[in-house]
mmCIF file of C-alpha atoms in Angstrom:
data_model
loop_
_atom_site.group_PDB
_atom_site.id
_atom_site.type_symbol
_atom_site.label_atom_id
_atom_site.label_comp_id
_atom_site.label_asym_id
_atom_site.label_seq_id
_atom_site.Cartn_x
_atom_site.Cartn_y
_atom_site.Cartn_z
ATOM 1 C CA MET A 133 -14.318 -19.316 -23.613
ATOM 2 C CA SER A 134 -13.150 -16.854 -20.952
ATOM 3 C CA ARG A 135 -10.798 -18.162 -18.311
ATOM 4 C CA SER A 136 -12.154 -18.427 -14.781
ATOM 5 C CA LEU A 137 -10.502 -16.120 -12.278
ATOM 6 C CA PRO A 138 -8.358 -17.716 -9.556
ATOM 7 C CA ARG A 139 -10.151 -18.812 -6.410
ATOM 8 C CA GLY A 140 -8.497 -16.164 -4.248
ATOM 9 C CA ILE A 141 -9.667 -13.362 -6.545
ATOM 10 C CA ARG A 142 -13.198 -14.762 -6.778
ATOM 11 C CA ASN A 143 -13.411 -15.004 -2.987
ATOM 12 C CA HIS A 144 -11.905 -11.521 -2.423
ATOM 13 C CA ASN A 145 -9.395 -13.524 -0.396
ATOM 14 C CA PRO A 146 -6.179 -13.011 -2.413
ATOM 15 C CA GLY A 147 -4.033 -14.601 0.286
ATOM 16 C CA ASN A 148 -6.109 -17.808 0.203
ATOM 17 C CA ILE A 149 -6.542 -17.678 3.961
ATOM 18 C CA GLU A 150 -8.179 -20.852 5.199
ATOM 19 C CA VAL A 151 -11.186 -21.128 7.480
ATOM 20 C CA THR A 152 -10.130 -22.047 11.013
ATOM 21 C CA ARG A 153 -12.028 -24.016 13.641
ATOM 22 C CA PRO A 154 -13.377 -22.098 15.467
ATOM 23 C CA ARG A 155 -13.716 -19.609 12.637
ATOM 24 C CA THR A 156 -11.601 -16.461 12.948
ATOM 25 C CA PRO A 157 -13.935 -13.442 13.232
ATOM 26 C CA TRP A 158 -12.344 -11.568 10.332
ATOM 27 C CA GLN A 159 -13.740 -8.153 9.556
ATOM 28 C CA GLY A 160 -15.590 -8.145 6.243
ATOM 29 C CA ARG A 161 -16.045 -11.926 6.034
ATOM 30 C CA VAL A 162 -19.209 -13.419 4.555
ATOM 31 C CA PRO A 163 -21.517 -15.703 6.577
ATOM 32 C CA VAL A 164 -20.461 -19.324 6.674
ATOM 33 C CA GLU A 165 -23.446 -20.358 4.548
ATOM 34 C CA ASP A 166 -22.173 -18.104 1.740
ATOM 35 C CA LEU A 167 -18.767 -19.771 1.497
ATOM 36 C CA SER A 168 -18.280 -21.196 -1.992
ATOM 37 C CA ASP A 169 -15.575 -23.501 -0.638
ATOM 38 C CA PRO A 170 -15.730 -24.368 3.069
ATOM 39 C CA ARG A 171 -11.928 -24.604 3.190
ATOM 40 C CA PHE A 172 -11.240 -20.958 2.326
ATOM 41 C CA GLU A 173 -12.480 -17.661 3.717
ATOM 42 C CA ARG A 174 -14.520 -15.335 1.562
ATOM 43 C CA PHE A 175 -14.769 -11.574 2.007
ATOM 44 C CA THR A 176 -17.246 -8.943 0.857
ATOM 45 C CA HIS A 177 -14.549 -6.813 -0.811
ATOM 46 C CA PRO A 178 -10.868 -7.281 -1.721
ATOM 47 C CA ARG A 179 -9.797 -4.672 0.829
ATOM 48 C CA TRP A 180 -10.953 -6.982 3.631
ATOM 49 C CA GLY A 181 -9.003 -9.883 2.187
ATOM 50 C CA ILE A 182 -5.926 -7.671 1.913
ATOM 51 C CA ARG A 183 -6.450 -6.531 5.492
ATOM 52 C CA ALA A 184 -6.512 -10.186 6.587
ATOM 53 C CA ILE A 185 -3.148 -10.815 4.900
ATOM 54 C CA ALA A 186 -1.608 -7.806 6.633
ATOM 55 C CA ARG A 187 -3.055 -8.655 10.047
ATOM 56 C CA THR A 188 -1.767 -12.214 9.749
ATOM 57 C CA LEU A 189 1.751 -10.989 8.971
ATOM 58 C CA ILE A 190 1.628 -8.549 11.895
ATOM 59 C CA THR A 191 0.590 -11.430 14.158
ATOM 60 C CA TYR A 192 3.530 -13.487 12.875
ATOM 61 C CA GLN A 193 5.879 -10.663 13.819
ATOM 62 C CA ASP A 194 4.363 -9.529 17.122
ATOM 63 C CA GLN A 195 3.142 -12.781 18.637
ATOM 64 C CA HIS A 196 5.281 -15.454 16.999
ATOM 65 C CA LYS A 197 8.451 -13.329 16.772
ATOM 66 C CA LEU A 198 9.037 -14.095 13.102
ATOM 67 C CA ARG A 199 11.146 -11.342 11.580
ATOM 68 C CA THR A 200 12.372 -12.554 8.188
ATOM 69 C CA VAL A 201 10.673 -13.360 4.903
ATOM 70 C CA ALA A 202 11.896 -16.961 5.176
ATOM 71 C CA GLN A 203 10.335 -17.346 8.626
ATOM 72 C CA MET A 204 7.029 -15.681 7.757
ATOM 73 C CA ILE A 205 6.459 -17.422 4.434
ATOM 74 C CA GLY A 206 7.606 -20.678 6.005
ATOM 75 C CA ARG A 207 4.651 -20.388 8.377
ATOM 76 C CA TRP A 208 2.282 -18.975 5.757
ATOM 77 C CA ALA A 209 2.980 -21.760 3.264
ATOM 78 C CA PRO A 210 4.601 -24.729 5.060
ATOM 79 C CA PRO A 211 6.681 -27.164 2.974
ATOM 80 C CA LYS A 212 4.307 -30.096 3.520
ATOM 81 C CA GLU A 213 1.966 -28.681 0.855
ATOM 82 C CA ASN A 214 3.921 -25.879 -0.838
ATOM 83 C CA LEU A 215 7.137 -25.146 -2.699
ATOM 84 C CA THR A 216 8.108 -22.920 0.179
ATOM 85 C CA ALA A 217 11.651 -22.181 -1.003
ATOM 86 C CA VAL A 218 10.328 -20.830 -4.324
ATOM 87 C CA TYR A 219 7.651 -18.829 -2.509
ATOM 88 C CA VAL A 220 10.237 -17.291 -0.168
ATOM 89 C CA ARG A 221 12.553 -16.407 -3.027
ATOM 90 C CA GLN A 222 9.844 -14.710 -5.077
ATOM 91 C CA VAL A 223 8.548 -12.652 -2.165
ATOM 92 C CA ALA A 224 12.038 -11.586 -1.073
ATOM 93 C CA GLN A 225 12.967 -10.588 -4.631
ATOM 94 C CA HIS A 226 9.850 -8.445 -4.992
ATOM 95 C CA MET A 227 10.618 -6.762 -1.659
ATOM 96 C CA GLY A 228 14.265 -6.264 -2.556
ATOM 97 C CA VAL A 229 15.554 -7.940 0.614
ATOM 98 C CA ASP A 230 17.480 -11.044 1.565
ATOM 99 C CA PRO A 231 15.207 -13.924 2.668
ATOM 100 C CA ASP A 232 16.991 -14.056 6.042
ATOM 101 C CA GLU A 233 17.099 -10.293 6.577
ATOM 102 C CA ALA A 234 15.065 -8.940 9.490
ATOM 103 C CA VAL A 235 12.190 -6.735 8.348
ATOM 104 C CA ASP A 236 9.427 -4.771 10.071
ATOM 105 C CA VAL A 237 6.020 -5.421 8.533
ATOM 106 C CA THR A 238 4.443 -2.538 10.430
ATOM 107 C CA LEU A 239 6.172 -0.242 7.927
ATOM 108 C CA HIS A 240 4.219 0.510 4.763
ATOM 109 C CA ALA A 241 7.390 0.271 2.641
ATOM 110 C CA VAL A 242 7.824 -3.323 3.861
ATOM 111 C CA MET A 243 4.225 -4.500 4.099
ATOM 112 C CA ARG A 244 3.040 -3.172 0.727
ATOM 113 C CA PRO A 245 5.486 -5.131 -1.499
ATOM 114 C CA MET A 246 5.191 -8.209 0.703
ATOM 115 C CA VAL A 247 1.402 -8.271 0.345
ATOM 116 C CA GLU A 248 1.690 -7.657 -3.401
ATOM 117 C CA ALA A 249 4.118 -10.565 -3.750
ATOM 118 C CA ILE A 250 1.886 -12.907 -1.737
ATOM 119 C CA ILE A 251 -1.120 -11.997 -3.877
ATOM 120 C CA ARG A 252 0.898 -12.594 -7.052
ATOM 121 C CA HIS A 253 2.182 -15.967 -5.867
ATOM 122 C CA GLU A 254 -1.192 -17.162 -4.581
ATOM 123 C CA ASN A 255 -3.128 -16.190 -7.712
ATOM 124 C CA GLY A 256 -0.624 -16.343 -10.554
ATOM 125 C CA ASN A 257 0.284 -13.824 -13.209
ATOM 126 C CA PRO A 258 -2.541 -11.310 -13.746
ATOM 127 C CA ALA A 259 -1.362 -10.814 -17.341
ATOM 128 C CA ALA A 260 -2.735 -14.272 -18.126
ATOM 129 C CA PHE A 261 -6.165 -12.801 -17.389
ATOM 130 C CA GLY A 262 -5.650 -9.576 -19.300
ATOM 131 C CA ARG A 263 -4.734 -7.501 -16.249
ATOM 132 C CA SER A 264 -1.631 -5.492 -15.423
ATOM 133 C CA ALA A 265 -2.152 -6.184 -11.703
ATOM 134 C CA TRP A 266 -4.716 -7.996 -9.596
ATOM 135 C CA TYR A 267 -5.632 -4.819 -7.753
ATOM 136 C CA PRO A 268 -4.853 -1.124 -8.290
ATOM 137 C CA PRO A 269 -2.594 0.564 -5.705
ATOM 138 C CA GLU A 270 -5.487 2.360 -4.022
ATOM 139 C CA VAL A 271 -7.223 -0.948 -3.209
ATOM 140 C CA ILE A 272 -4.021 -2.369 -1.710
ATOM 141 C CA ASP A 273 -3.551 0.759 0.399
ATOM 142 C CA ALA A 274 -7.202 0.694 1.484
ATOM 143 C CA GLY A 275 -6.701 -2.812 2.846
ATOM 144 C CA LEU A 276 -3.453 -1.840 4.567
ATOM 145 C CA ARG A 277 -5.130 1.158 6.200
ATOM 146 C CA LEU A 278 -7.801 -1.145 7.597
ATOM 147 C CA ALA A 279 -4.950 -3.182 9.104
ATOM 148 C CA GLY A 280 -3.411 -0.063 10.660
ATOM 149 C CA ILE A 281 -0.654 0.432 8.075
ATOM 150 C CA GLU A 282 -0.678 3.998 6.763
ATOM 151 C CA PRO A 283 1.349 5.084 3.716
ATOM 152 C CA PRO A 284 3.964 7.739 4.483
ATOM 153 C CA PRO A 285 2.852 11.356 4.021
ATOM 154 C CA PHE A 286 4.068 13.106 0.886
ATOM 155 C CA LYS A 287 6.962 15.459 1.501
ATOM 156 C CA VAL A 288 9.482 17.361 -0.604
ATOM 157 C CA THR A 289 13.133 16.872 0.312
ATOM 158 C CA VAL A 290 15.343 19.940 -0.206
ATOM 159 C CA ALA A 291 19.156 19.796 -0.345
ATOM 160 C CA LYS A 292 20.601 21.404 2.788
ATOM 161 C CA ASP A 293 23.726 22.999 1.345
ATOM 162 C CA PRO A 294 24.615 26.677 1.963
ATOM 163 C CA GLU A 295 24.481 27.598 -1.741
ATOM 164 C CA ALA A 296 20.999 26.153 -2.156
ATOM 165 C CA VAL A 297 19.776 27.958 0.944
ATOM 166 C CA SER A 298 21.291 31.233 -0.233
ATOM 167 C CA SER A 299 19.984 31.072 -3.795
ATOM 168 C CA GLY A 300 16.572 29.834 -2.758
ATOM 169 C CA THR A 301 15.779 32.217 0.085
ATOM 170 C CA ALA A 302 13.728 34.634 -1.996
ATOM 171 C CA ALA A 303 11.834 31.908 -3.833
ATOM 172 C CA ALA A 304 11.168 30.049 -0.581
ATOM 173 C CA GLY A 305 9.741 33.221 0.899
ATOM 174 C CA ILE A 306 7.487 33.692 -2.128
ATOM 175 C CA ALA A 307 6.368 30.077 -1.947
ATOM 176 C CA GLY A 308 5.649 30.305 1.765
ATOM 177 C CA THR A 309 3.645 33.486 1.394
ATOM 178 C CA ALA A 310 1.698 32.128 -1.566
ATOM 179 C CA LEU A 311 0.846 28.919 0.243
ATOM 180 C CA VAL A 312 -0.307 30.778 3.360
ATOM 181 C CA GLU A 313 -2.461 33.120 1.299
ATOM 182 C CA ALA A 314 -3.896 30.231 -0.699
ATOM 183 C CA GLY A 315 -4.612 28.344 2.510
ATOM 184 C CA GLN A 316 -6.371 31.369 3.963
ATOM 185 C CA GLN A 317 -8.391 31.717 0.788
ATOM 186 C CA ILE A 318 -9.406 28.061 0.969
ATOM 187 C CA GLN A 319 -10.410 28.429 4.601
ATOM 188 C CA SER A 320 -12.343 31.599 3.851
ATOM 189 C CA VAL A 321 -14.191 30.070 0.912
ATOM 190 C CA SER A 322 -14.995 26.926 2.894
ATOM 191 C CA ALA A 323 -16.364 28.859 5.861
ATOM 192 C CA ALA A 324 -18.362 31.372 3.849
ATOM 193 C CA ALA A 325 -19.841 29.194 1.159
ATOM 194 C CA GLY A 326 -19.589 25.667 2.454
ATOM 195 C CA ASN A 327 -19.297 24.628 -1.178
ATOM 196 C CA THR A 328 -17.211 21.492 -1.681
ATOM 197 C CA LEU A 329 -16.557 22.092 -5.369
ATOM 198 C CA GLU A 330 -15.449 25.659 -4.739
ATOM 199 C CA THR A 331 -13.108 24.493 -1.989
ATOM 200 C CA LEU A 332 -11.599 21.863 -4.255
ATOM 201 C CA ARG A 333 -11.061 24.532 -6.928
ATOM 202 C CA TRP A 334 -9.038 26.635 -4.516
ATOM 203 C CA VAL A 335 -7.062 23.583 -3.407
ATOM 204 C CA PHE A 336 -6.158 23.000 -7.051
ATOM 205 C CA VAL A 337 -5.122 26.654 -7.411
ATOM 206 C CA ALA A 338 -2.964 26.388 -4.296
ATOM 207 C CA LEU A 339 -1.204 23.325 -5.677
ATOM 208 C CA ILE A 340 -0.476 25.136 -8.946
ATOM 209 C CA VAL A 341 0.944 28.126 -7.058
ATOM 210 C CA ALA A 342 3.121 25.836 -4.967
ATOM 211 C CA GLY A 343 4.403 24.076 -8.088
ATOM 212 C CA VAL A 344 5.275 27.377 -9.770
ATOM 213 C CA CYS A 345 7.128 28.608 -6.695
ATOM 214 C CA ILE A 346 9.099 25.400 -6.337
ATOM 215 C CA ASN A 347 10.031 25.569 -10.018
ATOM 216 C CA LEU A 348 11.161 29.197 -9.541
ATOM 217 C CA TRP A 349 13.321 28.161 -6.598
ATOM 218 C CA HIS A 350 15.029 25.481 -8.683
ATOM 219 C CA ARG A 351 15.616 27.942 -11.532
ATOM 220 C CA LEU A 352 17.243 30.442 -9.181
ATOM 221 C CA ARG A 353 19.433 27.740 -7.705
ATOM 222 C CA ARG A 354 20.542 26.533 -11.139
ATOM 223 C CA ALA A 355 21.191 30.067 -12.354
ATOM 224 C CA LYS A 356 23.420 30.801 -9.376
ATOM 225 C CA ARG A 357 25.460 27.642 -9.945
ATOM 226 C CA GLU A 358 25.871 28.318 -13.669
ATOM 227 C CA GLY A 359 27.004 31.883 -12.934
ATOM 228 C CA GLN A 360 29.927 30.723 -10.775
#
């Protein structure tokens, strides 16, 4: 017989947020008559339950001035009905911080692992249900975006040493030119044809060109170092 999923997963409420009186007007909540358990909130999709976790933590920080994992989890899961010390330790370990270290939950790098750890603690080990995780990363990020927490934009960090700049000047110029031309081509195709698939094809081409140019830059840099 298959094992029943944890309550928080069934309710799309992975933080097991309780119904308040009066009821908090959470975005994405189901009508009160559709609650399977009147004690706990139920949402229409996991992203809304994840949003509720994030918004609660932001409220802890902004309104209640709680800045550490110990303080926040102490309010989230008070000792009168929880093993709060264990909860705090597990969340802090997953985040890679000290339980009494001040953190900023408005940062994606802080909020994401904290939400993941809360979901894991509230619902148990997903491996026991044949899953590698309760939710894929894109669902977690979707919920965080709804709470106003955006993941950092992708960027390539380049070493700022004189040798790297010298050896990579030509390749950087090639890469810049190629990216501009590819961008112009994308813009031209989009404006002329209005064809989404064609535009995506040119985006893919641009990414390949960028990758080749970056690889060329690294090869030139390595060759210069090996020649010294």
